[in-house]
Amino acid sequence: MSAGAVGRAYPRLEGREKVTGTARYAVEYPTDGVTYGWVVPAAVVRGRITRVDTDEALASPGVLAVLHHGNAPRIAPGPQPELWLLQEPAVHYRGQFVAVVVATSLEAAREGARLVRIDYDTGSHSTVLTDDHPGLYKPEHVNPSYPTDTVEGDFDAGYAAAPVRVDATYRTPAYHNNPMEPHATTARWHDGRLLVHDSTQGAAPVQATLAELFELPRESVRVIAEHVGGGFGSKGYAKAAVVLAALAARHVDRPVKLALTRQQLFGPIGYRTPTIQRVRLAADADGRLTAVCHDAISQTSTIREFAEQTAVYTRSMYAAPHRRTTHRLVRLDVPTPFWMRAPGECPGAYALESAMDELAIAAGVDPVELRIRNDAAVDPDQGQPFTSRNLVACLREGAQRFGWAGRDPTPRARRDGRWLVGTGVAGSSYPARARPSSASVTARPDGSFLARIDATDIGTGARTALWQVAADALGVPPERVEIRIGDTDLPVAPLAGGSMGTASWSWAVVRACEALRGKLRAGAPPGTEVSAEADTTDEVGGQPERPRYAYGAQFVEVRVDADTGEVRVNRTLGVFAAGRVVNPTTARSQLIGGMTMGLSMALHEEGLLDERYGDWVNHDLATYHITGCADVESIEAYWLDERDDELNPAGVKGLGEIGIVGTAAAVANAVHHATGVRVRDLPIRLDKLV
Ligand code: MOS
């Protein structure tokens, strides 16, 4: 790859379109004869619909139809039972979408939804996760396919014999994904073919799911997702909105636009499961770990099993001879949890990196030094050397930039007027994966190039990064390259998720560019277009199994009001080792975005569930608090110049998730340093500090 575009800061290619409002999102495409769908959520937790009265709704001006289980088009039961919508009278959780009103205007649809009357038979329900729930069980594996439990050595014996021990239980609440653009779809049918503009992290998985549900060949479904206003995991697969829009469009035989409201995102789209995590650490007098155990409990629904891989982080992070991790799950009458930025690693790192801070205090070792002493050259889980592991370098550079040296470890030792000041650190890691992809590139007679790939840019800057990679792989200035993404008519590619988008897509783009250069060298007739394609299925599948991870170190300084317990974050600083950074502008935005979401987890976000009601009671951004700009006083993200040849042709590890991992623990550790109070159940509210 010739030096050039990669590594340089370019603004997003679609930036101007986005800020001027001309970039079109899923329900913004002008559509002839369009109608509007509005969903009706179930008003009970668990039960059965006994009657749907649509008379009043249908009499309301503009209402065209009310779809429900009694009249909706039939669909096949696909692999995701929660998408088998409007097919049966059963209600599995409060808020489940049980009807859709279609009308000639959005307002008419909304009014129609208000007028639908539904009667239910209800049963008792259980919606609160506890560590002694009678329904606790051991799932067969955890997301996506990790072993449920792992054992090495003899944890109990190792723990009992150690001079320094920590035994602590950490709790995290439910967290709700709130992308700026809600789940939204425009669907239309024409000659038995289905066209959807969907807000999704992956057009191809949506296409596959729709084809399955509607029993169509894949080629009969086209999914376009040119611009997507965020997802954080919640749009990783087809979700309710696209299925309901397609059902409604078929029923009324007109195009349908359907967007969920902000309130409707809290549950039905998936959420981060609450967790209860017991972590036990044992060490010798120097703080070298001898025994590590992480037992994680989380929840799933009665509809489908989703088992968060909460303790997986602990398997590869720090070395110790005696190690055990377990996952247990309980089925509750709740919506199915799903991916939210770094599922597993994020809540798991909160627990382990908090426990490491407790161990540092118990052992009398500086918490940065403690992590350095427990670094692992060989993956404790896979037993193989990491392709690259620069956790220690991140810790060292972070400590230096943050000004960690000389820190007095004594809690409540620093005071600034009425504020207690404290600092905290945490480690961070996230797997660097890649999946097979395909791409094509065309050389045009005018000297320009067109790269085509069904990648998705959910706001990350992926489009711009791939354009830079393509330019370098072609050996031309990026101005001569055009890139098209976000459409299943383009070469098939995996979703934007698991921090593996850029790794997977750039691999195929580089190979397609190389193939094109080969063809051009062989000579092409002047004035003609020359195209080449690549498919990395064999190459990615044939890559040796090796532990590949990105690393980071998070440093936080907080001040806590000594009288009120109010927590403010003075500084957040992260140093990351994530392979080659394609675009410093968009990379920084991913990292500080992840770190901000980690601050939000530490201090603000909390789904509050009321067992009597059987649902979260805070269903909007007025009552579900998130970190805002005013809460982020100083945030800095740095990265090491890391080269790892055992990843992928672009040498990237992925940056979407590493920023959130560890941040909440760094905040909790800083709060402990400031106040002497160890908060083990997030969020850190002021009532827990006074
Ligand atoms: Mo991300 S939670 O893997 O989309």
XYZ file of C-alpha atoms and ligand atoms in Angstrom:
694
model
C 0.000 0.000 0.000
C 1.526 3.338 -1.016
C 1.691 5.989 1.681
C -0.905 8.647 1.197
C -4.458 8.967 2.397
C -4.409 6.461 5.283
C -3.424 8.134 8.533
C -4.508 11.590 7.389
C -7.397 13.521 8.896
C -10.186 13.961 6.357
C -13.626 15.312 7.223
C -16.477 12.893 6.575
C -17.301 12.686 2.868
C -20.997 13.132 3.637
C -20.429 15.758 6.329
C -21.836 18.651 4.328
C -24.937 16.646 3.339
C -25.490 15.736 6.965
C -25.199 19.210 8.412
C -27.309 20.748 5.652
C -30.032 18.139 6.001
C -29.730 16.753 2.484
C -28.422 13.341 3.594
C -31.508 11.145 3.557
C -32.304 8.824 6.444
C -34.692 5.867 6.323
C -38.023 7.737 6.421
C -36.847 10.849 4.581
C -36.987 9.609 0.998
C -39.808 11.245 -0.983
C -42.182 8.384 -1.806
C -45.285 8.571 -4.051
C -48.515 7.454 -2.406
C -46.797 6.945 0.924
C -48.724 6.077 4.099
C -47.673 6.129 7.732
C -47.570 3.400 10.345
C -47.853 3.861 14.112
C -47.343 0.980 16.496
C -49.551 0.021 19.424
C -47.639 -1.411 22.409
C -49.117 -4.058 24.712
C -50.520 -2.598 27.917
C -49.926 -5.724 30.017
C -46.790 -7.626 30.975
C -47.725 -11.210 30.306
C -50.936 -12.543 28.877
C -53.107 -13.029 25.834
C -55.085 -10.720 23.653
C -58.755 -11.723 23.875
C -60.275 -9.009 21.678
C -59.139 -6.240 19.371
C -61.751 -3.564 18.712
C -60.750 -1.474 15.705
C -64.103 0.176 14.924
C -63.332 3.557 16.385
C -59.829 3.627 14.930
C -61.044 2.711 11.453
C -63.711 5.425 11.642
C -61.096 8.055 12.393
C -60.210 10.304 9.410
C -57.316 9.078 7.297
C -56.985 5.649 8.902
C -56.606 2.957 6.260
C -56.066 -0.195 8.315
C -55.336 -1.635 11.716
C -53.100 -4.698 11.573
C -53.041 -7.157 14.460
C -52.626 -10.889 14.991
C -56.130 -11.525 13.648
C -55.639 -9.990 10.216
C -51.949 -9.323 9.506
C -50.283 -11.107 6.574
C -48.714 -14.401 7.689
C -44.946 -14.670 7.952
C -42.683 -17.660 8.527
C -41.258 -18.168 12.009
C -37.642 -17.098 11.461
C -34.644 -17.655 13.725
C -35.517 -14.589 15.822
C -38.881 -15.356 17.468
C -39.315 -11.725 18.585
C -39.707 -10.786 14.918
C -42.711 -13.094 14.483
C -44.853 -10.036 15.024
C -48.663 -9.754 14.825
C -48.894 -13.524 14.347
C -50.231 -14.710 17.711
C -52.257 -13.297 20.598
C -49.534 -13.950 23.196
C -47.973 -11.019 25.040
C -44.479 -11.698 26.404
C -43.619 -8.294 27.895
C -45.127 -4.882 28.439
C -44.613 -2.727 25.376
C -44.502 -5.592 22.865
C -45.825 -4.283 19.546
C -49.264 -5.867 19.129
C -50.882 -3.706 16.434
C -49.998 -1.195 13.728
C -52.281 1.543 12.480
C -51.737 2.718 8.899
C -53.065 6.112 7.807
C -52.605 8.788 5.195
C -50.735 11.032 7.634
C -48.518 10.526 10.643
C -50.984 12.388 12.848
C -53.927 10.296 11.666
C -51.971 7.087 12.349
C -51.072 8.267 15.825
C -54.678 9.216 16.591
C -55.853 5.874 15.201
C -53.421 4.042 17.499
C -54.948 5.866 20.463
C -58.401 4.586 19.471
C -57.552 0.879 19.162
C -59.104 -1.042 22.077
C -57.421 -4.270 23.154
C -58.610 -6.631 25.884
C -56.214 -9.058 27.558
C -56.184 -12.041 29.888
C -53.207 -11.558 32.146
C -51.045 -13.764 34.324
C -48.485 -13.125 37.018
C -45.058 -11.926 35.960
C -41.444 -11.737 37.063
C -39.330 -8.890 35.749
C -36.635 -8.187 38.349
C -33.189 -9.807 38.241
C -31.914 -11.118 41.580
C -28.982 -13.362 42.442
C -31.279 -15.908 44.135
C -33.978 -16.044 41.454
C -35.434 -19.587 41.328
C -35.191 -19.534 37.544
C -31.403 -19.140 37.360
C -29.842 -21.582 34.892
C -26.647 -22.209 32.973
C -26.940 -21.343 29.270
C -25.205 -23.579 26.701
C -22.943 -20.764 25.545
C -22.738 -17.003 25.787
C -22.853 -14.320 23.092
C -21.829 -14.944 20.373
C -20.524 -18.507 20.954
C -18.136 -18.461 23.925
C -18.086 -21.305 26.459
C -20.392 -20.523 29.390
C -17.852 -21.357 32.075
C -14.077 -21.755 32.127
C -11.821 -23.359 34.722
C -8.042 -23.535 35.013
C -6.139 -24.670 38.072
C -7.969 -24.771 41.389
C -9.494 -21.405 42.185
C -10.774 -22.284 45.655
C -7.422 -23.626 46.825
C -5.508 -20.733 45.247
C -7.847 -18.192 46.780
C -7.745 -19.748 50.242
C -3.943 -19.800 50.271
C -3.327 -16.189 49.218
C -2.273 -13.402 51.607
C -4.213 -10.657 49.792
C -7.845 -11.114 48.771
C -10.788 -9.173 47.399
C -14.354 -10.508 47.288
C -16.814 -7.976 45.934
C -20.148 -7.985 44.130
C -20.893 -5.329 41.515
C -24.248 -4.479 40.014
C -25.153 -2.685 36.816
C -28.709 -1.684 35.819
C -30.383 -2.012 32.417
C -29.031 0.455 29.854
C -31.004 1.639 26.853
C -29.566 2.390 23.428
C -30.712 5.767 22.190
C -29.342 6.416 18.707
C -30.300 9.867 17.410
C -32.265 8.270 14.565
C -34.759 5.787 15.987
C -35.443 2.432 14.348
C -37.235 3.519 11.210
C -38.173 2.086 7.819
C -39.839 2.955 4.536
C -41.163 -0.224 2.925
C -42.817 -0.820 -0.425
C -43.806 -3.835 -2.477
C -43.745 -3.941 -6.264
C -44.375 -7.036 -8.394
C -43.717 -9.334 -5.461
C -40.440 -7.597 -4.648
C -39.786 -5.760 -1.402
C -37.758 -2.550 -1.213
C -36.923 -1.071 2.183
C -34.963 1.934 3.314
C -34.030 0.884 6.801
C -32.065 2.350 9.667
C -29.757 -0.583 10.315
C -26.141 -1.490 11.026
C -26.209 -4.091 8.263
C -28.333 -4.132 5.122
C -27.378 -7.730 4.286
C -28.607 -9.270 7.560
C -31.877 -7.338 7.199
C -32.249 -8.593 3.645
C -31.655 -12.186 4.796
C -34.185 -11.916 7.611
C -36.892 -10.325 5.462
C -36.383 -12.961 2.770
C -36.827 -15.665 5.372
C -39.870 -14.147 7.063
C -41.675 -13.340 3.809
C -40.454 -16.523 2.093
C -38.820 -14.731 -0.824
C -35.552 -15.328 -2.662
C -32.950 -12.913 -1.374
C -32.751 -11.159 -4.744
C -36.394 -10.128 -4.289
C -35.519 -8.023 -1.257
C -33.454 -4.864 -1.531
C -32.349 -3.006 1.583
C -30.896 0.506 1.399
C -29.185 2.076 4.409
C -27.184 4.913 2.922
C -27.118 7.099 6.039
C -27.806 5.768 9.520
C -28.111 7.914 12.625
C -26.378 5.642 15.103
C -27.083 2.176 16.401
C -24.635 1.166 19.171
C -25.586 -2.474 18.540
C -29.355 -2.022 18.687
C -29.590 -2.073 14.879
C -27.266 -5.040 14.469
C -29.981 -7.240 13.031
C -33.454 -6.721 11.598
C -35.715 -5.389 14.310
C -39.449 -4.842 14.741
C -39.798 -1.606 12.751
C -38.691 -3.060 9.430
C -40.835 -6.185 9.807
C -43.917 -4.180 10.792
C -43.412 -1.710 7.941
C -43.111 -4.562 5.432
C -46.210 -6.289 6.831
C -48.189 -3.056 6.756
C -47.075 -2.159 3.218
C -48.164 -5.567 1.989
C -51.507 -5.264 3.791
C -52.443 -1.826 2.418
C -50.606 -2.337 -0.879
C -48.975 1.094 -0.573
C -45.593 2.277 0.663
C -45.435 2.655 4.451
C -43.135 4.790 6.563
C -42.784 3.603 10.119
C -40.540 5.185 12.768
C -40.505 4.226 16.417
C -40.841 7.017 18.935
C -38.128 7.717 21.498
C -40.324 6.091 24.171
C -40.778 2.942 22.094
C -37.018 2.345 21.977
C -36.889 1.553 25.704
C -37.159 -2.216 25.601
C -38.485 -3.530 22.283
C -35.242 -2.799 20.378
C -33.104 -4.607 22.976
C -31.097 -3.123 25.841
C -28.012 -3.963 27.886
C -29.018 -6.539 30.473
C -28.649 -5.697 34.146
C -25.818 -7.687 35.701
C -24.841 -8.995 39.112
C -21.148 -9.826 39.176
C -19.144 -11.355 41.970
C -15.409 -10.968 41.481
C -12.845 -12.628 43.721
C -9.172 -11.824 43.325
C -6.244 -13.211 45.262
C -2.631 -12.085 45.075
C 0.734 -12.512 46.690
C 2.149 -9.715 48.845
C 3.521 -7.962 45.727
C 0.090 -7.860 44.114
C 0.771 -10.646 41.610
C -2.534 -12.378 40.942
C -2.727 -16.010 41.983
C -6.472 -16.654 41.693
C -9.234 -14.939 39.727
C -12.943 -15.782 39.721
C -15.707 -13.868 37.965
C -19.313 -15.094 38.350
C -21.818 -13.166 36.254
C -25.609 -13.196 36.360
C -27.764 -11.563 33.715
C -31.246 -11.853 32.258
C -32.961 -12.907 29.079
C -36.586 -13.006 27.921
C -39.119 -15.827 27.596
C -39.021 -15.348 23.812
C -35.390 -15.993 22.974
C -32.132 -16.552 24.812
C -29.578 -13.765 24.769
C -26.702 -14.516 27.151
C -24.399 -11.546 27.683
C -20.724 -12.633 27.769
C -20.063 -10.535 30.878
C -17.111 -12.494 32.310
C -15.323 -13.063 28.989
C -13.207 -9.926 29.507
C -11.704 -11.502 32.618
C -10.567 -14.606 30.714
C -7.863 -12.810 28.724
C -7.084 -9.593 30.574
C -4.696 -10.511 33.425
C -2.698 -13.677 34.070
C -3.092 -15.945 37.128
C -2.544 -19.688 37.693
C -6.005 -20.350 39.160
C -8.931 -19.005 37.212
C -12.659 -19.524 36.906
C -15.459 -17.703 35.113
C -19.163 -18.549 35.084
C -22.351 -17.160 33.531
C -25.870 -17.737 34.790
C -29.074 -16.468 33.297
C -32.723 -16.093 34.188
C -35.704 -15.856 31.850
C -37.907 -12.945 32.839
C -41.080 -11.429 31.385
C -39.073 -8.692 29.725
C -37.977 -7.804 26.195
C -34.921 -9.703 24.953
C -31.652 -7.947 25.850
C -29.303 -7.308 22.963
C -26.036 -5.735 21.991
C -25.072 -2.360 23.366
C -21.606 -0.928 22.735
C -19.113 -3.591 23.885
C -21.690 -6.085 25.153
C -19.931 -8.246 27.750
C -16.627 -6.411 27.855
C -18.176 -3.144 29.042
C -20.051 -4.361 32.158
C -17.436 -7.069 32.751
C -14.592 -4.554 32.744
C -16.494 -2.334 35.172
C -16.446 -5.208 37.670
C -12.929 -6.531 37.073
C -11.227 -3.124 36.824
C -13.024 -1.999 39.995
C -11.891 -5.160 41.769
C -8.316 -4.543 40.566
C -8.487 -1.132 42.242
C -9.696 -2.757 45.466
C -6.846 -5.258 45.185
C -4.285 -2.478 44.650
C -5.424 -0.883 47.899
C -5.438 -4.227 49.742
C -1.921 -5.021 48.498
C -0.575 -1.502 48.929
C 0.494 -1.360 45.274
C -0.132 1.563 42.924
C -3.066 0.617 40.618
C -1.099 1.391 37.420
C 1.825 -0.700 38.676
C -0.542 -3.491 39.740
C -1.832 -3.824 36.204
C 1.692 -3.738 34.760
C 2.754 -6.525 37.150
C -0.152 -8.674 36.001
C 0.307 -8.192 32.280
C 0.181 -11.341 30.142
C 2.327 -12.023 27.068
C 0.395 -15.193 26.350
C -3.388 -15.174 26.314
C -4.355 -16.933 29.553
C -7.482 -18.216 27.831
C -6.230 -19.438 24.422
C -2.696 -20.216 25.604
C -1.167 -18.459 22.580
C 0.854 -15.237 22.319
C -1.169 -12.141 21.514
C -0.514 -10.792 17.997
C 0.236 -7.521 19.788
C -0.512 -6.403 23.313
C 0.319 -2.900 24.305
C -1.649 -2.532 27.516
C 1.489 -1.668 29.465
C 2.504 0.964 26.923
C -0.989 2.491 27.157
C -0.776 2.545 30.963
C 2.681 4.137 30.909
C 1.889 6.761 28.316
C -1.448 7.490 29.968
C 0.129 7.877 33.398
C 2.692 10.272 31.968
C 0.184 12.403 30.022
C -2.271 12.447 32.930
C 0.337 13.300 35.534
C -0.155 10.186 37.644
C 3.325 10.077 39.188
C 3.498 11.006 42.853
C -0.214 10.329 43.452
C -0.988 9.943 47.137
C -3.158 6.800 47.283
C -4.861 7.872 50.527
C -8.595 8.448 50.026
C -9.913 11.948 50.851
C -6.373 13.320 50.819
C -6.960 16.028 48.186
C -9.330 18.883 48.718
C -10.113 21.954 46.646
C -12.481 24.145 48.645
C -15.674 22.216 49.108
C -14.611 19.595 46.560
C -12.929 16.286 47.337
C -10.653 15.434 44.422
C -9.608 11.949 43.327
C -8.060 10.101 40.403
C -8.664 6.625 39.050
C -7.374 4.307 36.372
C -8.659 1.256 34.548
C -7.446 -1.056 31.817
C -9.421 -1.707 28.678
C -9.477 -4.318 25.942
C -11.698 -5.385 23.081
C -11.310 -8.189 20.520
C -9.992 -7.277 17.041
C -12.070 -9.420 14.730
C -12.772 -9.554 11.019
C -15.434 -11.272 8.954
C -15.543 -12.235 5.278
C -16.618 -9.511 2.886
C -16.702 -8.781 -0.801
C -16.124 -5.575 -2.734
C -15.673 -4.385 -6.312
C -13.709 -1.579 -7.894
C -14.057 -0.068 -11.348
C -11.533 2.001 -13.293
C -13.325 4.485 -15.515
C -11.996 5.924 -18.769
C -11.743 9.433 -17.231
C -9.156 8.212 -14.717
C -11.532 8.009 -11.792
C -12.378 4.912 -9.772
C -15.573 3.626 -8.180
C -15.420 1.332 -5.146
C -18.613 -0.529 -4.270
C -19.346 -2.433 -1.066
C -22.438 -2.971 1.084
C -20.730 -1.541 4.163
C -22.702 0.632 6.597
C -21.693 3.988 8.022
C -23.723 4.436 11.197
C -22.076 7.796 11.817
C -18.625 6.406 12.507
C -16.870 7.706 9.395
C -16.573 4.230 7.858
C -17.392 5.549 4.387
C -14.501 8.014 4.556
C -12.074 5.451 5.992
C -12.806 2.961 3.199
C -12.357 5.706 0.613
C -8.911 6.456 2.056
C -7.988 2.770 2.089
C -9.166 2.359 -1.506
C -7.145 5.352 -2.696
C -3.943 4.003 -1.174
C -4.578 0.494 -2.445
C -5.072 1.923 -5.951
C -2.085 4.230 -5.549
C -4.069 7.321 -6.552
C -5.106 10.501 -4.762
C -8.420 9.998 -2.937
C -10.043 12.765 -5.008
C -10.084 10.325 -7.906
C -12.012 7.726 -5.939
C -15.746 7.532 -5.428
C -17.272 5.100 -2.943
C -20.754 3.648 -2.674
C -22.008 1.812 0.402
C -25.250 0.946 2.199
C -27.230 -1.014 -0.400
C -27.750 -4.757 -0.854
C -27.358 -4.258 -4.616
C -23.655 -3.696 -3.853
C -21.193 -6.545 -3.141
C -22.216 -8.322 0.062
C -20.497 -7.279 3.289
C -20.961 -7.846 7.017
C -22.653 -5.490 9.445
C -21.132 -2.570 11.311
C -20.732 -4.250 14.682
C -18.269 -5.860 17.025
C -15.721 -3.164 16.062
C -14.991 -5.244 12.973
C -16.511 -3.175 10.187
C -13.437 -1.352 8.971
C -11.209 -4.429 9.400
C -13.584 -6.630 7.398
C -14.561 -4.181 4.677
C -11.122 -2.696 4.070
C -9.760 -6.206 3.611
C -12.116 -6.806 0.673
C -11.572 -3.294 -0.715
C -7.785 -3.745 -0.688
C -8.027 -7.131 -2.415
C -10.406 -5.751 -5.064
C -8.057 -2.829 -5.710
C -5.103 -5.206 -6.033
C -7.057 -7.341 -8.484
C -7.951 -4.247 -10.494
C -4.341 -3.085 -10.647
C -3.398 -6.551 -11.882
C -5.932 -6.270 -14.693
C -4.809 -2.756 -15.592
C -1.158 -3.831 -15.705
C -2.146 -6.641 -18.049
C -3.489 -3.953 -20.376
C -7.013 -2.748 -20.934
C -8.559 -1.476 -24.137
C -8.449 2.345 -24.044
C -11.692 4.118 -23.299
C -13.304 1.158 -21.551
C -14.250 0.485 -17.959
C -12.340 -2.232 -16.131
C -13.752 -3.859 -12.986
C -12.464 -6.323 -10.449
C -14.102 -7.996 -7.495
C -12.778 -9.665 -4.393
C -14.284 -11.986 -1.826
C -12.255 -12.593 1.338
C -14.209 -15.615 2.577
C -11.322 -18.056 2.058
C -8.618 -15.690 3.244
C -10.420 -14.633 6.418
C -11.525 -18.196 7.121
C -7.955 -19.441 6.619
C -6.389 -16.919 8.981
C -4.720 -18.692 11.919
C -6.591 -18.543 15.220
C -4.675 -16.065 17.344
C -5.631 -13.813 20.241
C -6.094 -10.383 18.650
C -7.110 -7.490 20.884
C -7.086 -3.722 21.074
C -6.026 -2.237 24.429
C -6.446 0.958 26.331
C -5.855 2.698 29.629
C -8.415 5.124 31.026
C -7.554 7.867 33.501
C -10.183 9.992 35.233
C -10.097 12.845 37.728
C -13.285 13.644 39.612
C -14.333 16.179 42.189
C -17.073 15.336 44.667
C -18.927 17.926 46.679
C -18.118 17.070 50.310
C -21.591 18.100 51.475
C -23.951 17.112 48.668
C -22.098 14.185 47.068
C -22.397 15.760 43.603
C -19.829 14.184 41.258
C -18.209 16.163 38.445
C -15.597 14.757 36.083
C -12.676 17.164 35.720
C -10.703 15.133 33.210
C -11.029 11.954 31.186
C -7.949 10.736 29.337
C -7.526 7.528 27.379
C -4.559 6.050 25.551
C -5.301 3.244 23.121
C -3.435 0.663 21.085
C -5.758 -0.269 18.256
C -3.538 -0.993 15.291
C -3.295 1.485 12.444
C -5.542 4.521 12.666
C -6.974 5.263 9.219
C -8.473 8.680 9.961
C -7.482 10.571 13.135
C -10.588 12.788 13.020
C -13.140 10.001 12.924
C -11.027 7.747 15.179
C -10.901 10.387 17.878
C -14.632 10.873 17.571
C -15.217 7.128 18.101
C -12.907 7.026 21.111
C -14.221 10.091 22.913
C -17.769 8.991 22.043
C -17.144 5.638 23.710
C -15.500 7.280 26.707
C -18.421 9.699 27.083
C -20.842 6.788 26.994
C -18.714 5.245 29.764
C -19.059 8.397 31.871
C -22.777 8.187 31.234
C -22.803 4.585 32.466
C -20.852 5.524 35.573
C -22.863 8.549 36.615
C -26.188 8.872 34.832
C -27.804 6.006 32.981
C -30.183 3.667 34.785
C -33.266 1.828 33.630
C -35.546 1.865 36.672
C -37.832 -1.131 36.671
C -40.992 -1.310 38.770
C -42.007 -4.918 39.398
C -45.671 -3.959 39.908
C -45.768 -2.308 36.497
C -43.423 -4.877 34.981
C -41.464 -2.376 32.925
C -38.978 0.447 33.163
C -40.668 3.596 34.321
C -38.183 6.020 32.747
C -38.957 5.801 29.042
C -37.555 9.027 27.649
C -34.523 11.275 27.757
C -36.141 13.517 30.362
C -36.162 10.703 32.928
C -33.438 8.371 31.594
C -30.420 10.554 32.183
C -27.387 10.598 29.925
C -24.116 12.470 30.066
C -24.450 15.730 28.156
C -21.814 18.126 26.818
C -21.792 20.122 30.071
C -20.819 16.964 31.960
C -17.658 16.492 29.885
C -15.233 19.170 30.984
C -12.042 17.782 29.428
C -11.706 14.633 27.371
C -8.587 13.481 25.565
C -7.957 10.390 23.446
C -4.508 9.346 22.261
C -3.238 6.278 20.470
C 0.019 4.506 20.055
C 1.608 4.055 16.646
C 0.920 0.325 16.641
C 1.791 -1.954 13.711
C 0.485 -5.505 13.745
C 0.919 -7.559 10.564
C -1.254 -10.415 11.779
C -4.563 -8.575 11.522
C -5.696 -7.594 8.049
C -4.248 -5.695 5.054
C -5.132 -2.267 6.494
C -3.683 -3.247 9.884
C -6.685 -1.958 11.848
C -8.098 -3.356 15.086
C -11.358 -1.404 15.289
C -12.195 1.568 17.492
C -15.958 1.550 17.956
C -16.097 -0.124 21.333
C -12.742 0.050 23.114
C -13.460 3.619 24.293
C -16.355 2.611 26.551
C -14.543 -0.366 28.117
C -13.002 0.502 31.461
C -14.269 4.081 31.644
C -16.954 3.438 34.269
C -14.457 1.620 36.498
C -11.975 4.497 36.182
C -14.714 6.879 37.374
C -15.741 4.617 40.262
C -12.086 4.220 41.255
C -11.583 7.993 41.162
C -14.713 8.509 43.271
C -13.340 6.064 45.832
C -10.027 7.901 45.858
C -11.824 11.215 46.359
C -14.303 10.099 49.020
C -13.275 6.744 50.474
C -16.674 5.380 49.387
C -16.640 2.340 47.098
C -19.769 2.320 44.939
C -20.393 -1.172 43.610
C -23.777 -0.563 42.027
C -23.980 1.856 39.125
C -24.800 4.610 38.585
C -22.813 6.562 41.185
C -25.573 8.835 42.429
C -25.014 11.435 45.094
C -27.286 9.581 47.564
C -24.733 6.746 47.553
C -21.932 9.099 48.601
C -23.389 11.030 51.509
Mo -21.690 -3.103 18.473
S -22.672 -3.401 20.277
O -21.007 -4.686 18.331
O -22.839 -2.967 17.287
